[in-house]
mmCIF file of C-alpha atoms and ligand atoms in Angstrom:
data_model
loop_
_atom_site.group_PDB
_atom_site.id
_atom_site.type_symbol
_atom_site.label_atom_id
_atom_site.label_comp_id
_atom_site.label_asym_id
_atom_site.label_seq_id
_atom_site.Cartn_x
_atom_site.Cartn_y
_atom_site.Cartn_z
ATOM 1 C CA MET A 937 168.721 67.076 27.165
ATOM 2 C CA ASP A 938 169.496 66.256 30.761
ATOM 3 C CA TYR A 939 169.633 68.243 33.959
ATOM 4 C CA MET A 940 173.519 68.886 33.716
ATOM 5 C CA GLU A 941 173.335 70.114 29.930
ATOM 6 C CA LEU A 942 170.320 72.402 30.836
ATOM 7 C CA MET A 943 171.995 73.880 33.883
ATOM 8 C CA ASP A 944 175.308 74.366 32.234
ATOM 9 C CA PHE A 945 173.549 76.404 29.437
ATOM 10 C CA ALA A 946 171.209 78.182 31.719
ATOM 11 C CA LYS A 947 173.938 79.356 34.034
ATOM 12 C CA LYS A 948 175.682 81.038 30.985
ATOM 13 C CA LEU A 949 172.451 82.464 29.580
ATOM 14 C CA ASP A 950 171.966 86.111 30.971
ATOM 15 C CA ARG A 951 168.173 86.574 31.713
ATOM 16 C CA GLY A 952 168.843 90.236 31.622
ATOM 17 C CA LEU A 953 169.146 90.137 27.870
ATOM 18 C CA PHE A 954 165.382 89.335 27.751
ATOM 19 C CA LEU A 955 164.391 92.203 30.044
ATOM 20 C CA ASP A 956 163.799 95.929 29.585
ATOM 21 C CA ALA A 957 166.266 98.461 31.183
ATOM 22 C CA GLU A 958 163.960 99.059 34.225
ATOM 23 C CA THR A 959 163.924 95.365 35.301
ATOM 24 C CA ARG A 960 167.352 94.327 34.262
ATOM 25 C CA ASP A 961 169.020 94.535 37.597
ATOM 26 C CA LEU A 962 166.562 92.077 39.016
ATOM 27 C CA ALA A 963 167.468 89.460 36.309
ATOM 28 C CA VAL A 964 169.390 87.254 38.744
ATOM 29 C CA LEU A 965 166.529 86.958 41.115
ATOM 30 C CA ASP A 966 164.422 83.687 41.058
ATOM 31 C CA GLU A 967 161.274 85.807 40.633
ATOM 32 C CA PRO A 968 158.707 86.463 37.811
ATOM 33 C CA LEU A 969 159.200 89.873 36.326
ATOM 34 C CA PRO A 970 157.198 92.290 34.178
ATOM 35 C CA ILE A 971 158.029 92.333 30.318
ATOM 36 C CA GLY A 972 155.470 94.927 29.411
ATOM 37 C CA PHE A 973 151.879 94.895 27.980
ATOM 38 C CA GLY A 974 150.763 93.387 31.429
ATOM 39 C CA GLN A 975 152.809 90.163 30.917
ATOM 40 C CA THR A 976 155.512 88.539 32.893
ATOM 41 C CA ILE A 977 158.479 86.271 32.435
ATOM 42 C CA SER A 978 158.354 83.379 34.873
ATOM 43 C CA GLN A 979 160.898 82.756 37.585
ATOM 44 C CA PRO A 980 163.863 80.961 36.200
ATOM 45 C CA SER A 981 163.603 78.021 38.273
ATOM 46 C CA LEU A 982 160.113 77.280 36.706
ATOM 47 C CA VAL A 983 161.362 77.871 33.353
ATOM 48 C CA TRP A 984 164.095 75.291 33.785
ATOM 49 C CA GLU A 985 161.845 72.719 35.469
ATOM 50 C CA MET A 986 159.282 73.035 32.613
ATOM 51 C CA THR A 987 162.018 72.570 30.054
ATOM 52 C CA LEU A 988 163.381 69.452 31.783
ATOM 53 C CA LEU A 989 159.838 68.057 31.914
ATOM 54 C CA LEU A 990 159.366 68.674 28.261
ATOM 55 C CA SER A 991 162.909 67.416 27.634
ATOM 56 C CA PRO A 992 163.320 68.148 23.872
ATOM 57 C CA ASP A 993 166.307 66.501 22.066
ATOM 58 C CA LYS A 994 168.176 67.431 19.051
ATOM 59 C CA ASN A 995 165.446 65.777 16.699
ATOM 60 C CA SER A 996 162.532 67.653 18.190
ATOM 61 C CA LYS A 997 160.270 69.933 16.397
ATOM 62 C CA VAL A 998 158.896 72.255 19.131
ATOM 63 C CA LEU A 999 155.742 74.538 19.270
ATOM 64 C CA GLU A 1000 155.692 77.150 21.905
ATOM 65 C CA VAL A 1001 152.650 79.197 22.680
ATOM 66 C CA GLY A 1002 153.514 82.615 24.383
ATOM 67 C CA THR A 1003 156.808 83.760 23.122
ATOM 68 C CA GLY A 1004 156.853 86.675 25.637
ATOM 69 C CA SER A 1005 160.497 87.856 26.224
ATOM 70 C CA GLY A 1006 162.025 84.884 24.356
ATOM 71 C CA TYR A 1007 163.897 83.629 27.303
ATOM 72 C CA GLN A 1008 161.951 80.178 27.230
ATOM 73 C CA THR A 1009 162.351 80.058 23.523
ATOM 74 C CA ALA A 1010 166.204 80.227 23.844
ATOM 75 C CA LEU A 1011 166.200 77.261 26.157
ATOM 76 C CA LEU A 1012 164.063 75.303 23.747
ATOM 77 C CA ALA A 1013 166.006 76.306 20.574
ATOM 78 C CA GLN A 1014 169.207 75.379 22.269
ATOM 79 C CA PHE A 1015 168.230 71.840 22.810
ATOM 80 C CA SER A 1016 165.967 71.106 19.915
ATOM 81 C CA LYS A 1017 165.956 71.106 16.007
ATOM 82 C CA GLU A 1018 163.438 73.727 15.477
ATOM 83 C CA VAL A 1019 161.065 75.833 17.600
ATOM 84 C CA TYR A 1020 157.883 77.191 16.076
ATOM 85 C CA THR A 1021 156.811 80.097 18.536
ATOM 86 C CA ILE A 1022 153.563 82.093 18.548
ATOM 87 C CA GLU A 1023 152.904 85.462 20.438
ATOM 88 C CA ARG A 1024 149.839 87.399 20.281
ATOM 89 C CA ILE A 1025 151.353 90.920 21.144
ATOM 90 C CA PRO A 1026 153.213 92.075 17.971
ATOM 91 C CA GLU A 1027 155.731 94.215 20.052
ATOM 92 C CA LEU A 1028 156.775 91.412 22.224
ATOM 93 C CA SER A 1029 157.221 89.012 19.200
ATOM 94 C CA LYS A 1030 159.465 91.499 17.420
ATOM 95 C CA LYS A 1031 161.511 92.275 20.486
ATOM 96 C CA ALA A 1032 162.050 88.564 21.177
ATOM 97 C CA ARG A 1033 163.075 87.914 17.616
ATOM 98 C CA ASN A 1034 165.464 90.753 17.507
ATOM 99 C CA ARG A 1035 167.166 89.461 20.640
ATOM 100 C CA LEU A 1036 167.135 85.800 19.536
ATOM 101 C CA GLU A 1037 168.427 86.548 16.189
ATOM 102 C CA SER A 1038 171.320 88.736 17.514
ATOM 103 C CA MET A 1039 172.233 85.835 19.804
ATOM 104 C CA GLY A 1040 172.552 83.767 16.627
ATOM 105 C CA TYR A 1041 169.595 81.438 16.670
ATOM 106 C CA SER A 1042 168.508 80.462 13.297
ATOM 107 C CA ASN A 1043 166.303 77.600 14.096
ATOM 108 C CA ILE A 1044 163.352 79.635 15.400
ATOM 109 C CA TYR A 1045 160.233 80.493 13.395
ATOM 110 C CA TYR A 1046 158.019 83.364 14.666
ATOM 111 C CA ARG A 1047 154.309 83.955 14.460
ATOM 112 C CA ILE A 1048 152.038 86.744 15.576
ATOM 113 C CA GLY A 1049 148.551 85.490 16.305
ATOM 114 C CA ASP A 1050 146.431 83.160 18.481
ATOM 115 C CA GLY A 1051 148.669 80.282 19.469
ATOM 116 C CA SER A 1052 145.769 78.368 21.030
ATOM 117 C CA LEU A 1053 145.003 77.486 17.364
ATOM 118 C CA GLY A 1054 148.530 76.050 17.034
ATOM 119 C CA TRP A 1055 150.372 76.301 13.716
ATOM 120 C CA PRO A 1056 148.948 73.643 11.567
ATOM 121 C CA GLU A 1057 151.204 74.142 8.621
ATOM 122 C CA HIS A 1058 154.095 72.569 10.430
ATOM 123 C CA ALA A 1059 152.339 70.062 12.649
ATOM 124 C CA PRO A 1060 152.857 67.461 14.115
ATOM 125 C CA TYR A 1061 155.133 68.702 16.878
ATOM 126 C CA ASP A 1062 157.175 66.402 19.123
ATOM 127 C CA ARG A 1063 156.848 68.762 21.864
ATOM 128 C CA VAL A 1064 154.432 71.524 22.748
ATOM 129 C CA MET A 1065 154.910 74.129 25.367
ATOM 130 C CA VAL A 1066 152.294 76.555 26.504
ATOM 131 C CA THR A 1067 153.223 79.368 28.870
ATOM 132 C CA ALA A 1068 149.813 81.123 29.406
ATOM 133 C CA ALA A 1069 146.875 79.660 31.422
ATOM 134 C CA ALA A 1070 144.254 77.982 29.272
ATOM 135 C CA GLU A 1071 140.719 76.972 30.155
ATOM 136 C CA ASP A 1072 141.493 73.574 29.032
ATOM 137 C CA VAL A 1073 143.820 71.960 26.654
ATOM 138 C CA PRO A 1074 143.068 73.482 23.322
ATOM 139 C CA LYS A 1075 141.742 70.814 20.873
ATOM 140 C CA GLU A 1076 143.921 72.148 18.091
ATOM 141 C CA LEU A 1077 147.125 71.768 20.204
ATOM 142 C CA MET A 1078 146.250 68.172 21.172
ATOM 143 C CA GLU A 1079 145.605 67.318 17.398
ATOM 144 C CA GLN A 1080 149.034 68.909 16.522
ATOM 145 C CA LEU A 1081 150.963 66.883 18.964
ATOM 146 C CA ALA A 1082 152.858 63.965 17.569
ATOM 147 C CA ALA A 1083 152.298 60.543 18.498
ATOM 148 C CA GLY A 1084 155.009 59.789 21.090
ATOM 149 C CA GLY A 1085 155.054 63.452 21.815
ATOM 150 C CA THR A 1086 154.835 65.520 25.137
ATOM 151 C CA MET A 1087 152.991 68.689 25.985
ATOM 152 C CA ILE A 1088 153.299 70.946 28.989
ATOM 153 C CA ILE A 1089 150.526 73.458 29.719
ATOM 154 C CA PRO A 1090 148.909 75.379 32.846
ATOM 155 C CA VAL A 1091 145.264 74.704 33.072
ATOM 156 C CA GLY A 1092 142.976 76.633 35.212
ATOM 157 C CA PRO A 1093 141.665 80.109 35.981
ATOM 158 C CA PRO A 1094 143.868 83.330 36.120
ATOM 159 C CA SER A 1095 144.179 82.881 39.852
ATOM 160 C CA VAL A 1096 145.994 79.405 39.987
ATOM 161 C CA GLN A 1097 146.490 76.675 37.614
ATOM 162 C CA GLU A 1098 147.614 73.020 37.531
ATOM 163 C CA LEU A 1099 150.687 72.506 35.378
ATOM 164 C CA GLN A 1100 149.823 69.446 33.377
ATOM 165 C CA LEU A 1101 152.073 67.110 31.448
ATOM 166 C CA ILE A 1102 150.343 65.413 28.556
ATOM 167 C CA THR A 1103 151.882 62.466 26.671
ATOM 168 C CA LYS A 1104 150.604 60.817 23.611
ATOM 169 C CA ASP A 1105 151.539 57.197 23.078
ATOM 170 C CA ALA A 1106 152.711 55.575 19.705
ATOM 171 C CA GLY A 1107 149.004 54.897 19.153
ATOM 172 C CA GLY A 1108 147.872 58.427 19.685
ATOM 173 C CA GLU A 1109 146.284 57.801 23.064
ATOM 174 C CA ALA A 1110 146.908 60.818 25.505
ATOM 175 C CA SER A 1111 147.394 60.664 29.157
ATOM 176 C CA ARG A 1112 147.659 63.523 31.544
ATOM 177 C CA ARG A 1113 149.651 64.044 34.722
ATOM 178 C CA THR A 1114 149.439 67.038 37.067
ATOM 179 C CA ILE A 1115 152.726 68.361 38.343
ATOM 180 C CA GLU A 1116 151.938 71.275 40.525
ATOM 181 C CA LYS A 1117 150.226 74.601 41.146
ATOM 182 C CA VAL A 1118 151.472 77.476 39.070
ATOM 183 C CA ARG A 1119 150.423 80.991 38.270
ATOM 184 C CA PHE A 1120 150.793 82.165 34.816
ATOM 185 C CA VAL A 1121 149.021 85.054 32.796
ATOM 186 C CA GLU A 1122 146.062 84.079 30.934
ATOM 187 C CA LEU A 1123 145.841 82.752 27.423
ATOM 188 C CA ILE A 1124 143.717 85.116 25.383
ATOM 189 C CA GLY A 1125 141.988 83.734 22.325
ATOM 190 C CA LYS A 1126 139.774 80.971 21.535
ATOM 191 C CA TYR A 1127 140.513 78.934 24.503
ATOM 192 C CA GLY A 1128 141.313 81.876 26.854
ATOM 193 C CA TRP A 1129 139.228 83.183 29.816
ATOM 194 C CA SER A 1130 138.160 86.606 28.510
ATOM 195 C CA SER A 1131 134.655 85.491 27.840
ATOM 196 C CA HIS A 1132 134.348 83.398 30.975
ATOM 197 C CA PRO A 1133 131.437 84.375 33.365
ATOM 198 C CA TRP A 1134 133.678 84.418 36.572
ATOM 199 C CA LYS A 1135 136.110 86.940 34.948
ATOM 200 C CA GLY A 1136 133.427 89.481 34.921
HETATM 201 N N1 SAH B 1681 157.447 82.219 28.024
HETATM 202 C C1 SAH B 1681 157.587 83.687 28.111
HETATM 203 C C2 SAH B 1681 156.584 84.118 29.050
HETATM 204 C C3 SAH B 1681 155.448 84.452 28.444
HETATM 205 S S1 SAH B 1681 154.137 85.234 29.308
HETATM 206 C C4 SAH B 1681 158.860 83.982 28.589
HETATM 207 O O1 SAH B 1681 159.938 83.285 28.775
HETATM 208 O O2 SAH B 1681 159.158 85.324 28.635
HETATM 209 C C5 SAH B 1681 152.839 84.619 28.314
HETATM 210 C C6 SAH B 1681 152.765 85.256 26.919
HETATM 211 O O3 SAH B 1681 151.685 84.482 26.248
HETATM 212 C C7 SAH B 1681 152.600 86.615 26.840
HETATM 213 O O4 SAH B 1681 153.428 87.346 26.149
HETATM 214 C C8 SAH B 1681 151.164 86.772 26.217
HETATM 215 O O5 SAH B 1681 151.078 87.892 25.453
HETATM 216 C C9 SAH B 1681 151.157 85.443 25.625
HETATM 217 N N2 SAH B 1681 149.834 84.983 24.925
HETATM 218 C C10 SAH B 1681 148.741 84.961 25.704
HETATM 219 N N3 SAH B 1681 147.596 84.485 24.956
HETATM 220 C C11 SAH B 1681 148.238 84.024 23.767
HETATM 221 C C12 SAH B 1681 147.697 83.444 22.666
HETATM 222 N N4 SAH B 1681 146.522 82.895 22.599
HETATM 223 N N5 SAH B 1681 148.697 83.119 21.527
HETATM 224 C C13 SAH B 1681 149.975 83.572 21.564
HETATM 225 N N6 SAH B 1681 150.474 84.044 22.836
HETATM 226 C C14 SAH B 1681 149.603 84.378 23.817
#
């Protein structure tokens, strides 16, 4: 997937389809917006940038942690073979599933639970995208990333994180690159922040 293909598709994809009635009018703004349950959908420019950095292709098996509204899931599903997406809040997962199924996507598999543990039954994944802030890269996700694969994940405390791009070479050796500062909602679960002392 390249920039032109992504932007052609992104321009046609109405973000309003992934928002509730109260926020739908704001869909065109390049702003994060609330999706209920204290969660947010990122600004579109960041979603597109992360999709480009991950750069899935038609052979990619993708793991997504944090289904949320399903907007990012749609972009991933459009450009990859299959997407395994995990969300901890059942209502959000169900809503996203209804939307994506009514749009005709049949290459997405949904799971409700702690995505920081990954989805070992379908591993390894060529691409892993995490859209909630982790304390560090979850060990399980690193293990489930295929050799030659790429992961993108915000790492850091709830206030501000570093967006990290992790690549595993053919031999399984991982290297990390920091892209920029970002702000995501926190990952809750085994690698979340809820039990961390400075969260109070
Ligand atoms: N990519 C989403 C944005 C999601 S916001 C979109 O395009 O709309 C982050 C999401 O991660 C929230 O829905 C939150 O409930 C979920 N989340 C947080 N911790 C999680 C965990 N451990 N496992 C799965 N989902 C988690």
